[in-house]
Coordinates of C-alpha atoms in Angstrom, one line a residue:
X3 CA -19.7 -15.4 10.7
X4 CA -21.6 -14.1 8.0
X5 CA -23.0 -15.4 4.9
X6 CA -20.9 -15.9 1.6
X7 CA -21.4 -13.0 -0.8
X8 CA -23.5 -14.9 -3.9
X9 CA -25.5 -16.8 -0.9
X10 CA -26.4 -13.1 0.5
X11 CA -27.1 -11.6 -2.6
X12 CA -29.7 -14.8 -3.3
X13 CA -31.4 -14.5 -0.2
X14 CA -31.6 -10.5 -1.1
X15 CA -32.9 -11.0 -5.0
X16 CA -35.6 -13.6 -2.9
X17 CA -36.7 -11.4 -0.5
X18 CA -37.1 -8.5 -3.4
X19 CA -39.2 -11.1 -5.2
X20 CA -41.4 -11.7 -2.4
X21 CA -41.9 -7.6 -2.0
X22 CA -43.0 -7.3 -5.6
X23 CA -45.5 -10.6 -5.5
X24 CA -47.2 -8.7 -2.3
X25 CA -47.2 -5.1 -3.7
X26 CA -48.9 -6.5 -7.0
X27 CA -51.5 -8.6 -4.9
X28 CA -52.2 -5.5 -2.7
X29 CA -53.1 -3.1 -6.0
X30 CA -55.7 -5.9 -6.8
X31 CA -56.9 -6.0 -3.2
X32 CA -60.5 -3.9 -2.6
X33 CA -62.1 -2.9 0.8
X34 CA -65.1 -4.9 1.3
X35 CA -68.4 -3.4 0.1
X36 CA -70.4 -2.6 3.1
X37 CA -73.8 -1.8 2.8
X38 CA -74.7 1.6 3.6
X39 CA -78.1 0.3 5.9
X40 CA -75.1 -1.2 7.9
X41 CA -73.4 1.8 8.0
X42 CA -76.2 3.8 10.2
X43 CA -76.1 4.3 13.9
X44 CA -79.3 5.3 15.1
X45 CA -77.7 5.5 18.8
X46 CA -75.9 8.9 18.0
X47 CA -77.9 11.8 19.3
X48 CA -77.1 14.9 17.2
X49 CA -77.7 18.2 19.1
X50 CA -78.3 21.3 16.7
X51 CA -78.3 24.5 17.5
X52 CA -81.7 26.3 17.1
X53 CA -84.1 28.7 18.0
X54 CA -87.7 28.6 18.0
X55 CA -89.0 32.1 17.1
X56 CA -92.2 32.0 18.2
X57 CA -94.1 32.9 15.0
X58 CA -92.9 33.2 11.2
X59 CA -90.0 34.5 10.8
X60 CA -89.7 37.8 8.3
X61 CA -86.0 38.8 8.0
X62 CA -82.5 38.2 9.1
X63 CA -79.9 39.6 9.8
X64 CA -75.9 38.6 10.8
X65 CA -72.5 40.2 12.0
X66 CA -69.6 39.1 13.0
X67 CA -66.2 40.8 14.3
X68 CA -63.0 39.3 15.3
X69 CA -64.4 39.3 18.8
X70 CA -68.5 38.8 18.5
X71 CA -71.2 37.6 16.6
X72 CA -74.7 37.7 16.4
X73 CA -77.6 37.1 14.7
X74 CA -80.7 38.9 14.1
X75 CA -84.2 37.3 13.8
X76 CA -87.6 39.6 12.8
X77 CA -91.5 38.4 13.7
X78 CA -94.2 40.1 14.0
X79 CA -94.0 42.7 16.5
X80 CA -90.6 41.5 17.9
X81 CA -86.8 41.8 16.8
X82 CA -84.8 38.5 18.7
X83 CA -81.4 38.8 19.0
X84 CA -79.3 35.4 19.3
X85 CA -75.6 35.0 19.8
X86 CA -73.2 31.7 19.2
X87 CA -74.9 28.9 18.6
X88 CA -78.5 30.5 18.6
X89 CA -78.7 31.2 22.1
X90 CA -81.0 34.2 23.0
X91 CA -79.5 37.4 24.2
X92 CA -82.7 39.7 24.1
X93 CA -85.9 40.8 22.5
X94 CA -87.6 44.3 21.0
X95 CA -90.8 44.7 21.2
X96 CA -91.7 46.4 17.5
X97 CA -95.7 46.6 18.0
X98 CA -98.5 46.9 18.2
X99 CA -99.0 50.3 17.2
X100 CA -100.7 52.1 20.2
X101 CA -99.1 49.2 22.5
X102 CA -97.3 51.1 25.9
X103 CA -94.5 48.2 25.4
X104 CA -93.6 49.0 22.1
X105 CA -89.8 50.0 22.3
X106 CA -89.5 51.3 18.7
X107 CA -92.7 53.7 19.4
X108 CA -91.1 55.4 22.2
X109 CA -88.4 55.8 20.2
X110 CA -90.2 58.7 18.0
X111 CA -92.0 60.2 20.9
X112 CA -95.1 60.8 22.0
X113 CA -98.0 60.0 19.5
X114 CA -100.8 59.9 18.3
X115 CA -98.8 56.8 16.1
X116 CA -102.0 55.6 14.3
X117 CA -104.7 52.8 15.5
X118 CA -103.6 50.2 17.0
X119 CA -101.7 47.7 14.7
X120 CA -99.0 44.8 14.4
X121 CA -96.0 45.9 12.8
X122 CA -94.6 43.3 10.2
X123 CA -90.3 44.0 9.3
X124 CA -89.8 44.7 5.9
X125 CA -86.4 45.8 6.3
X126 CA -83.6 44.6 8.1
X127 CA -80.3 45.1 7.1
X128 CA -76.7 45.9 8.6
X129 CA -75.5 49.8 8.4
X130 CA -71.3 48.5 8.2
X131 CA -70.0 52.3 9.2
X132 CA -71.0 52.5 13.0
X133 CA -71.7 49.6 12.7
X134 CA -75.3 49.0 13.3
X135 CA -78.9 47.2 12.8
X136 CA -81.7 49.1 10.5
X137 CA -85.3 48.0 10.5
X138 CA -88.4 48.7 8.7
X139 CA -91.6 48.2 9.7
X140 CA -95.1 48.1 7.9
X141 CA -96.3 50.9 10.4
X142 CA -95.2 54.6 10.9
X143 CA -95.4 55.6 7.4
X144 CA -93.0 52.9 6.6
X145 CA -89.9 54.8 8.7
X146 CA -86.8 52.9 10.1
X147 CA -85.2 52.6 12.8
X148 CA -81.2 52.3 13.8
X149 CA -79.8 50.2 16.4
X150 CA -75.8 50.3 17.2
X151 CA -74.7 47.5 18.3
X152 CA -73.4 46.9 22.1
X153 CA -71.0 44.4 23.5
X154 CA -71.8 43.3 27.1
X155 CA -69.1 40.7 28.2
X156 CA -69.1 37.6 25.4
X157 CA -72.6 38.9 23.8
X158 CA -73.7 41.9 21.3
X159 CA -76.4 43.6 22.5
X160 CA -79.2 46.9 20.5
X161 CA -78.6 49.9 22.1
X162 CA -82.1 52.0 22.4
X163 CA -83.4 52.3 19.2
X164 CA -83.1 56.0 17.4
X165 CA -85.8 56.6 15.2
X166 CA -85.0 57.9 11.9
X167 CA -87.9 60.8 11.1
X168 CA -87.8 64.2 11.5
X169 CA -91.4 65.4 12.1
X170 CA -90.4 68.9 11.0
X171 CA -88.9 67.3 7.3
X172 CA -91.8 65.2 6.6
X173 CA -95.4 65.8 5.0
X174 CA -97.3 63.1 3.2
X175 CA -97.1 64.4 -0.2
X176 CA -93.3 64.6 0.7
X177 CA -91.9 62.2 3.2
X178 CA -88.2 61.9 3.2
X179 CA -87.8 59.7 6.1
X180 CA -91.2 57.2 4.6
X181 CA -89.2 54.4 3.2
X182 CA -90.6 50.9 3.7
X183 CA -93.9 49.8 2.0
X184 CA -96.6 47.0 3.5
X185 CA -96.3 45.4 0.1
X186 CA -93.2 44.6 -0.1
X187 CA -89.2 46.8 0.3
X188 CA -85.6 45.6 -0.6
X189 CA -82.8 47.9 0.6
X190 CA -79.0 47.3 0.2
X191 CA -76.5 49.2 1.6
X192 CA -73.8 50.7 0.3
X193 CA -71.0 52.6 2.6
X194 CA -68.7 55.0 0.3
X195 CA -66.1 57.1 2.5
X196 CA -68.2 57.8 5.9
X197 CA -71.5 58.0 4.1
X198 CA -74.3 55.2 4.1
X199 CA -76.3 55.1 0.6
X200 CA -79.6 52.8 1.3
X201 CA -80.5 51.5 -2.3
X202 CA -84.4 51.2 -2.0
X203 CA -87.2 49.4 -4.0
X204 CA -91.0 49.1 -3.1
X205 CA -93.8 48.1 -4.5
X206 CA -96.6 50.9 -4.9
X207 CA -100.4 50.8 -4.8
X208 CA -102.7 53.7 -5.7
X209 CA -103.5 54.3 -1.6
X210 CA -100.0 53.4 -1.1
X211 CA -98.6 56.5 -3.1
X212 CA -101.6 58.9 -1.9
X213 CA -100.8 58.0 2.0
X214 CA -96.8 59.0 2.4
X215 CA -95.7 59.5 -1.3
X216 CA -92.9 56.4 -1.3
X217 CA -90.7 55.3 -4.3
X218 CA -90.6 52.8 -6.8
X219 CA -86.9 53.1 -6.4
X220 CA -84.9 55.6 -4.6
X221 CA -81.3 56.3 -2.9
X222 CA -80.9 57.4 0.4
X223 CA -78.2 58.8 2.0
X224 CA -78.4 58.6 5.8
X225 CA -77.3 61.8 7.6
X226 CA -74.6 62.0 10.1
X227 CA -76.6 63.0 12.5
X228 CA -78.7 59.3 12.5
X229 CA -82.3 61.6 12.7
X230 CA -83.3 60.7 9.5
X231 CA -82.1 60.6 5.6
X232 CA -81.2 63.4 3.3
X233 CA -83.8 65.1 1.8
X234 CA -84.0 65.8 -2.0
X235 CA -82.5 62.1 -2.8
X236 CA -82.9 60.6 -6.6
X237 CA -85.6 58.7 -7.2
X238 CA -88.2 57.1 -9.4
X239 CA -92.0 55.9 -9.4
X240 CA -94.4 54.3 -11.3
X241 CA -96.8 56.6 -13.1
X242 CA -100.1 57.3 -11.8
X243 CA -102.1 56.0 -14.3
X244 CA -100.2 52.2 -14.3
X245 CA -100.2 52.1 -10.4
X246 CA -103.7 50.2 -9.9
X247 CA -102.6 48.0 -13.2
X248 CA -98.3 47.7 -13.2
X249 CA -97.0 45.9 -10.1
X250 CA -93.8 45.2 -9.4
X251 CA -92.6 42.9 -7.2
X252 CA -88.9 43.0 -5.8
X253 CA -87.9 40.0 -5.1
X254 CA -84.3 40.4 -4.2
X255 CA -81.6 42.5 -4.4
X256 CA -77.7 42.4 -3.8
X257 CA -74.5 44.6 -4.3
X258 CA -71.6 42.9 -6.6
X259 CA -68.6 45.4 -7.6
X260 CA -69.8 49.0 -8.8
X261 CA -72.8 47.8 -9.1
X262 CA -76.3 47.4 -6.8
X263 CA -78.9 44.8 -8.4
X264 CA -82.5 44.1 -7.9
X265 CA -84.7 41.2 -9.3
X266 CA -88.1 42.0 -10.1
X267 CA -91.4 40.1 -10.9
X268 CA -93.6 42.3 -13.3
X269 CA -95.8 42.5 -16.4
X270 CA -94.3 42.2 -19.7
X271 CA -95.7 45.5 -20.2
X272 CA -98.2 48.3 -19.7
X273 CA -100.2 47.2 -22.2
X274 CA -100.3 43.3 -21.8
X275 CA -102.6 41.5 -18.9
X276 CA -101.7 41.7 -15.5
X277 CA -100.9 38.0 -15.3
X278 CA -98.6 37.8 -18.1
X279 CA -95.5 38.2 -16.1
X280 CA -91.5 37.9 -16.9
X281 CA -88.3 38.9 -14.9
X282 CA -86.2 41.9 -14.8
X283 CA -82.5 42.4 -13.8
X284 CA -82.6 46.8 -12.6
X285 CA -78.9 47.9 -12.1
X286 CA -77.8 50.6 -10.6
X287 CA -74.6 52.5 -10.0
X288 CA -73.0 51.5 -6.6
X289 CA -70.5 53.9 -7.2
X290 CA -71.4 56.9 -8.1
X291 CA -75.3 56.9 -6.9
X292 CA -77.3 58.3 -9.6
X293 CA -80.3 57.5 -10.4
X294 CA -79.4 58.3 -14.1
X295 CA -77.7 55.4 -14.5
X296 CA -80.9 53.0 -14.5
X297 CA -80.7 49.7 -16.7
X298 CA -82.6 47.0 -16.9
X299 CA -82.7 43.7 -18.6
X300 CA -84.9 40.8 -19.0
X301 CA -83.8 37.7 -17.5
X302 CA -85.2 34.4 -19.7
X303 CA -84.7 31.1 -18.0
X304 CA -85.5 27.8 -20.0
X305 CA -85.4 24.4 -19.6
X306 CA -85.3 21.0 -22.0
X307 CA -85.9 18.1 -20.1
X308 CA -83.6 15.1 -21.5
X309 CA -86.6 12.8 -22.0
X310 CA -89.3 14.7 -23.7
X311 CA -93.0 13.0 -22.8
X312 CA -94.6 11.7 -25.8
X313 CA -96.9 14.1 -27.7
X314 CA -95.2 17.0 -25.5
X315 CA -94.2 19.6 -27.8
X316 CA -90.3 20.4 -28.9
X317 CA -88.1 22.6 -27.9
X318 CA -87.6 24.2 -24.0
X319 CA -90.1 25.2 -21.4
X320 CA -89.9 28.8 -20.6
X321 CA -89.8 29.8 -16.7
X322 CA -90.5 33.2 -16.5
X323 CA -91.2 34.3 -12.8
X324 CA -88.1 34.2 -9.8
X325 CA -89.5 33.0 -7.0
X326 CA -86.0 33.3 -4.8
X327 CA -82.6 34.2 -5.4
X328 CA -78.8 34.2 -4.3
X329 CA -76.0 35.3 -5.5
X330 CA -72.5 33.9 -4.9
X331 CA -68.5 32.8 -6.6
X332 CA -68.7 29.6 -7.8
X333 CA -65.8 27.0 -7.4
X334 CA -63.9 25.2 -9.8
X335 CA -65.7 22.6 -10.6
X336 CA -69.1 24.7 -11.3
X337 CA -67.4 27.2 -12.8
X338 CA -66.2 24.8 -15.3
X339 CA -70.1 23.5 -16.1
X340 CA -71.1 27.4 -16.6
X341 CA -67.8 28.1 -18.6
X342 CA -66.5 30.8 -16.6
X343 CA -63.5 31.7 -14.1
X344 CA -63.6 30.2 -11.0
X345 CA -64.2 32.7 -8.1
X346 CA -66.8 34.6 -10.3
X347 CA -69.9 36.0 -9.0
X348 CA -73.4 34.0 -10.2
X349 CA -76.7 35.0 -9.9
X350 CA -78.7 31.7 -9.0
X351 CA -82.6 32.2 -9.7
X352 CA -85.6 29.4 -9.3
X353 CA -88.3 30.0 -11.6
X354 CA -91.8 28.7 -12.1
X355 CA -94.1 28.7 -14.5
X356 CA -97.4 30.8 -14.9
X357 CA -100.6 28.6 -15.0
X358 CA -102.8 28.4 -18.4
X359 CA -104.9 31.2 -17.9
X360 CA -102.6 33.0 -15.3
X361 CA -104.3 31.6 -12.4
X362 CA -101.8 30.8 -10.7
X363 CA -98.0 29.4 -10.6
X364 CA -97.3 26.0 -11.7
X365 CA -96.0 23.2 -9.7
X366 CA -92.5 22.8 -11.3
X367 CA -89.5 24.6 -10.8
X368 CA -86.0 24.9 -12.2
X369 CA -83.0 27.1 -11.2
X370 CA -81.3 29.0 -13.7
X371 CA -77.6 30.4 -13.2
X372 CA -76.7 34.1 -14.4
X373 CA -73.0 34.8 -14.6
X374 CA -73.0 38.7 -12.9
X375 CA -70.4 39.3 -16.0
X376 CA -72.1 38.1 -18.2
X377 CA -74.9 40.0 -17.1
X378 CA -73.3 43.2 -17.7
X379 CA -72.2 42.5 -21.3
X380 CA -75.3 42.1 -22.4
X381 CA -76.2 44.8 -20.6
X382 CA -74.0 47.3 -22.0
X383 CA -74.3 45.8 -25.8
X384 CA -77.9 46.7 -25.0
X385 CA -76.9 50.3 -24.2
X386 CA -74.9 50.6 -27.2
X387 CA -76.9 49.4 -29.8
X388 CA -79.5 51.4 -29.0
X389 CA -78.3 55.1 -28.4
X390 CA -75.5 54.2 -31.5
X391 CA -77.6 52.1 -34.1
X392 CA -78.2 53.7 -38.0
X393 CA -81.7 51.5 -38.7
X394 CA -84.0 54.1 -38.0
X395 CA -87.0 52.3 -39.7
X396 CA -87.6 49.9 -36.9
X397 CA -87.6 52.1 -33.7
X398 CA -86.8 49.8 -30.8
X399 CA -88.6 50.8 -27.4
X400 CA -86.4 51.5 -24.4
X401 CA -89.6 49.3 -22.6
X402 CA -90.0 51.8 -19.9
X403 CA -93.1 53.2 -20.4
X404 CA -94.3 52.7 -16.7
X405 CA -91.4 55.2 -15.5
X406 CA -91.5 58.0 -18.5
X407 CA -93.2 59.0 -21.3
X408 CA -92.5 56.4 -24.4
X409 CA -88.9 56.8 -25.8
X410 CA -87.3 54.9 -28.6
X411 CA -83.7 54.1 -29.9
X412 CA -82.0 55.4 -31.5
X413 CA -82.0 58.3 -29.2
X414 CA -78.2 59.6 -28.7
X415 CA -78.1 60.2 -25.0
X416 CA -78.3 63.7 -24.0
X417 CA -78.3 64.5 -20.0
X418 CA -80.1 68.4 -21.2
X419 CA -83.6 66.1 -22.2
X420 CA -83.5 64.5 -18.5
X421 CA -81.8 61.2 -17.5
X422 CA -84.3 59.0 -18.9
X423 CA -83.1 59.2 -21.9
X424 CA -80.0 57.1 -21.0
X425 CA -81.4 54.3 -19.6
X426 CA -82.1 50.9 -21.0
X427 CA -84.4 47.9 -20.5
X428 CA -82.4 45.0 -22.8
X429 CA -83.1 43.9 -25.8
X430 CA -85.0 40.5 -24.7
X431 CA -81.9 38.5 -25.3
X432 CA -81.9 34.5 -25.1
X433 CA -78.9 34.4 -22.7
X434 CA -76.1 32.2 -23.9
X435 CA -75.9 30.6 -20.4
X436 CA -76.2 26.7 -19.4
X437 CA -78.4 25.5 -16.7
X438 CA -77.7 23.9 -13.5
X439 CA -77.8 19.8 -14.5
X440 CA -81.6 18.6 -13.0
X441 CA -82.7 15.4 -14.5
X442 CA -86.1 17.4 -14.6
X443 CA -88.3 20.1 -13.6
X444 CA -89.3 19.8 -9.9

């Protein structure tokens, strides 16, 4: 027999009551704090995959398919390759020059190579068409050398190496196939249709540019044939008289849309000391690869530290040499802090300081981010204002003077005076662009 209607709807209204009293003790209720000490179990063993390389390590280098992956890991002498999880697959033997093992040497034939000597990588870098491994090595003139990649069962393995020099194409005061340089060589590639454009940039010495005539900067197109690269390619050097005194370092260098970068250290000029050093953004055309379209652009990364020391002097600290870089999209949340889309391409720098009296670089560091977009505003406002401004009574310098002969704005661009006469160094801007929030230099 069941309960009379008002007794039922009572007993309801209670139990409704009783809900609600729970459901607003619960929204007061907290987890207990637990101490993160207590939170630590120093039982758990934690296996990571790694690799001991045997020496320092001087490049890398990854693929991946759908099927296989690998990873490529340079030393002295030696080219490791290393599948899932680090595991080793094989080794090449790179040097010593002169050495009977050497695997790249044979590659080229029989000698004479040189003296005996350990070959460093300078490049290493993945040719997407076939695709394939490049290297470059500090010895043999600085040439390369192309490995396709093999799969054997669940690994990737090199196939011989084919060296990329054509004895008959190459002299030393012309050297097509001489492309890496002991000093120091960036290389990105770019594939357009079937064709595989290495963007080059080296660093250059006096004995350096008398031994196998390199490039500054230079891009290569690799034949179909793999025996070498194209003769007759665009590039650019420093001039004779500035090589002993105008170095430039290339620090890094990446491909974003129709555009290849690289990020040099060098003096602020021809003229100024050695040591006084800033950064340079060089662009180039990624999609139609002319050397004609040069730019470059100073890169100026400051800092003001929220608590300023007492007696320290006001305003921000300048940081003008990259020591490392990367370039990557940002999320959302970053790309809110550096007032841009999200999913945009940044340029991520850390700079130093130069030591009073250029001795040196100083202890601190801070990283300073670069919005690629950005980047190529300013860029292109550079461009214009110079070949298109009326104030002809303060001639601006296009701040080349260690590729070409000094030119000045305005200079209407003209491609029958040569194609230096387009390019662009910047205009020193102060770039409109926050830093990443440090609590200080470190």
């Amino acid at each position: 027999m069941g309960l009379p209607l008002p007794l039922l709807q009572s007993s309801l209204l209670l139990m409704l009551l009783l809900r609600l009293s729970a459901a607003s003790t619960n929204l007061n209720w907290q987890c207990p704090r637990i101490p993160y000490a207590a939170s630590r179990d120093f039982s758990v063993k934690y296996v990571v995959p790694s690799f001991s390389a045997g020496g320092r390590v001087q490049a890398t280098a990854a693929y991946e398919d759908s099927t296989n992956s690998a990873v490529f890991v340079a030393t002295r002498n030696h080219l490791h390759v290393l599948g899932p999880d680090l595991q080793f697959i094989e080794n090449l033997t790179t040097g010593p020059i002169g050495n009977p093992g050497c695997q790249t040497c044979a590659s080229c034939g029989p000698g004479p190579h040189g003296p005996p000597k350990d070959t460093d990588t300078l490049v290493l870098v993945m040719e997407p068409g076939l695709p394939a491994l490049v290297s470059c090595g500090s010895t043999l003139q600085g040439r390369c050398f192309l490995h396709e990649l093999e799969p054997r069962g669940k690994a990737l393995h090199l196939a011989a190496p084919a060296c990329l020099f054509s004895a008959n194409n190459n002299k030393p005061e012309a050297c097509t196939d001489c492309v890496a340089s002991p000093l120091g060589t960036r290389v990105t590639v770019v594939e357009q249709g079937h064709a595989s454009y290495f963007y080059v940039a080296s660093s250059l010495d006096p004995e350096l540019a008398a031994s196998f005539s390199p490039r500054s900067v230079s891009i290569r197109r690799l034949k179909s044939d793999t025996s070498g690269f194209q003769p007759g390619f665009p590039s650019l050097s420093v001039l004779p008289k500035y090589l002993a005194s105008y170095l430039i370092k290339y620090v890094y260098s990446f491909h974003s849309g129709d555009f290849v970068y690289f990020l040099t250290v060098q003096p602020i000029s021809v003229t100024s000391p050695p040591s006084a050093l800033h950064t340079r953004l060089v662009r180039l055309n990624a999609v139609e690869p002319e050397i004609g379209d040069y730019r470059e652009l100073v890169l100026d990364c400051h800092f003001a530290p929220k608590r300023r020391r007492r007696g320290a002097p006001e305003g921000t600290q300048p940081y003008p040499v990259l020591q490392a870089a990367h370039s990557a999209p940002v999320d959302a949340k970053l790309a809110v802090e550096l007032s841009i889309s999200e999913g945009q391409e940044v340029l991520f720098g850390v700079f130093v300081t130069v030591k009073d009296g250029g001795s040196g670089m100083g202890p601190n560091s801070v990283v300073c981010a670069f919005p690629i977009y950005h980047l190529n505003i300013l860029i292109e406002e550079g461009v214009e204002y110079c070949c298109h401004s009326s104030n002809s009574s303060s001639l601006l310098s296009r701040g080349l003077d260690f590729f070409q002969t000094p030119s000045f704005c305005p200079n209407p661009v003209s491609r029958k005076s040569g194609p230096l006469t387009s390019w662009w160094r910047g205009l020193r801007p102060q770039l409109p662009l926050p830093l990443l929030p440090f609590d200080g230099p470190r």
